[in-house]
XYZ file of C-alpha atoms in Angstrom:
107
model
C 35.955 29.783 9.958
C 33.778 30.379 6.821
C 34.171 28.386 3.949
C 34.428 29.699 0.267
C 31.550 29.904 -1.729
C 32.972 27.257 -4.225
C 33.050 24.677 -1.363
C 29.558 25.674 -0.211
C 28.408 24.915 -3.628
C 30.399 21.527 -4.001
C 28.486 20.369 -1.075
C 24.934 21.556 -2.284
C 25.737 19.450 -5.332
C 26.644 16.643 -3.257
C 23.568 17.125 -1.210
C 21.494 17.398 -4.414
C 23.056 13.861 -5.745
C 22.403 12.231 -2.740
C 18.827 13.100 -3.154
C 18.701 11.692 -6.702
C 19.815 8.333 -5.410
C 17.255 8.069 -2.615
C 14.403 8.499 -5.448
C 11.266 6.097 -4.771
C 10.746 3.647 -7.724
C 7.668 3.132 -6.453
C 5.987 6.242 -6.096
C 4.379 6.372 -9.769
C 2.450 3.304 -9.043
C 1.469 4.465 -5.403
C 0.334 7.833 -7.019
C -1.658 6.083 -9.792
C -3.211 3.728 -6.869
C -4.228 6.626 -4.988
C -5.661 8.699 -7.594
C -7.430 5.620 -9.269
C -11.464 6.514 -9.272
C -13.644 3.615 -8.919
C -16.827 4.708 -11.111
C -17.513 0.910 -12.497
C -19.700 -1.526 -10.641
C -17.482 -4.344 -12.378
C -14.275 -2.819 -11.287
C -15.240 -2.405 -7.587
C -16.390 -5.829 -7.429
C -13.045 -7.217 -8.800
C -10.975 -5.177 -6.283
C -13.382 -5.957 -3.572
C -13.053 -9.620 -4.387
C -9.522 -10.286 -5.234
C -7.820 -7.707 -2.212
C -8.256 -9.751 0.785
C -9.556 -7.914 3.901
C -7.162 -9.529 6.136
C -3.586 -10.602 5.530
C -4.203 -14.221 4.139
C -0.290 -15.286 5.284
C -0.899 -14.946 9.220
C -1.478 -18.207 10.827
C -0.999 -20.213 13.577
C 0.341 -23.466 13.353
C -1.097 -26.038 15.537
C -0.634 -29.799 16.116
C -2.311 -32.173 18.636
C -4.320 -29.034 19.546
C -1.464 -27.080 20.672
C -0.365 -23.893 18.831
C 3.555 -24.666 18.056
C 4.130 -21.164 16.087
C 2.405 -18.587 14.813
C 3.323 -16.807 11.634
C 2.769 -13.179 11.848
C 1.065 -11.062 9.034
C 3.414 -10.300 6.192
C 1.315 -8.091 4.249
C 2.963 -5.236 6.031
C 6.072 -5.957 4.077
C 4.405 -5.164 0.759
C 5.369 -1.733 -0.158
C 2.135 -1.160 -1.862
C -0.085 -2.604 1.223
C -1.304 1.027 2.062
C -2.544 1.619 -1.274
C -3.946 -2.108 -2.274
C -6.210 -1.399 1.433
C -7.189 2.038 0.001
C -8.402 0.692 -3.366
C -10.612 -1.823 -1.603
C -11.888 0.563 0.582
C -12.789 3.005 -2.055
C -14.283 -0.394 -4.017
C -16.485 -1.068 -1.056
C -17.464 2.338 -0.431
C -18.357 2.683 -3.999
C -20.560 -0.153 -4.104
C -22.221 0.804 -0.609
C -22.817 4.324 -1.778
C -23.322 4.938 -4.962
C -24.682 1.803 -6.063
C -26.541 0.794 -2.981
C -25.373 -2.649 -3.114
C -24.777 -4.680 0.302
C -21.243 -5.401 0.815
C -21.574 -8.027 3.675
C -20.174 -10.557 1.455
C -16.959 -8.604 1.438
C -16.446 -8.217 4.761
């Protein structure tokens, strides 16, 4: 049983409208962060200083020497986590490779 061409067109329009509903609102920010070039030592130092190397929210809650519970790293819930880690990495690479600086203080 074949469908009439008008039915096929209405289905493709529906599929097209569903695609419009699933637009990633953070895509422009992600793209900007991924394409941001580090070419200034001051900016590289700021990114390396302000973007932590480890998730600052991960904790073990201890009481009287015993671990009561563990708070897992919540940074992965951040929708821009990968881009921030990439910015920090590119900043450290710029400082080490281009500027020839020691980056041990940031590790």
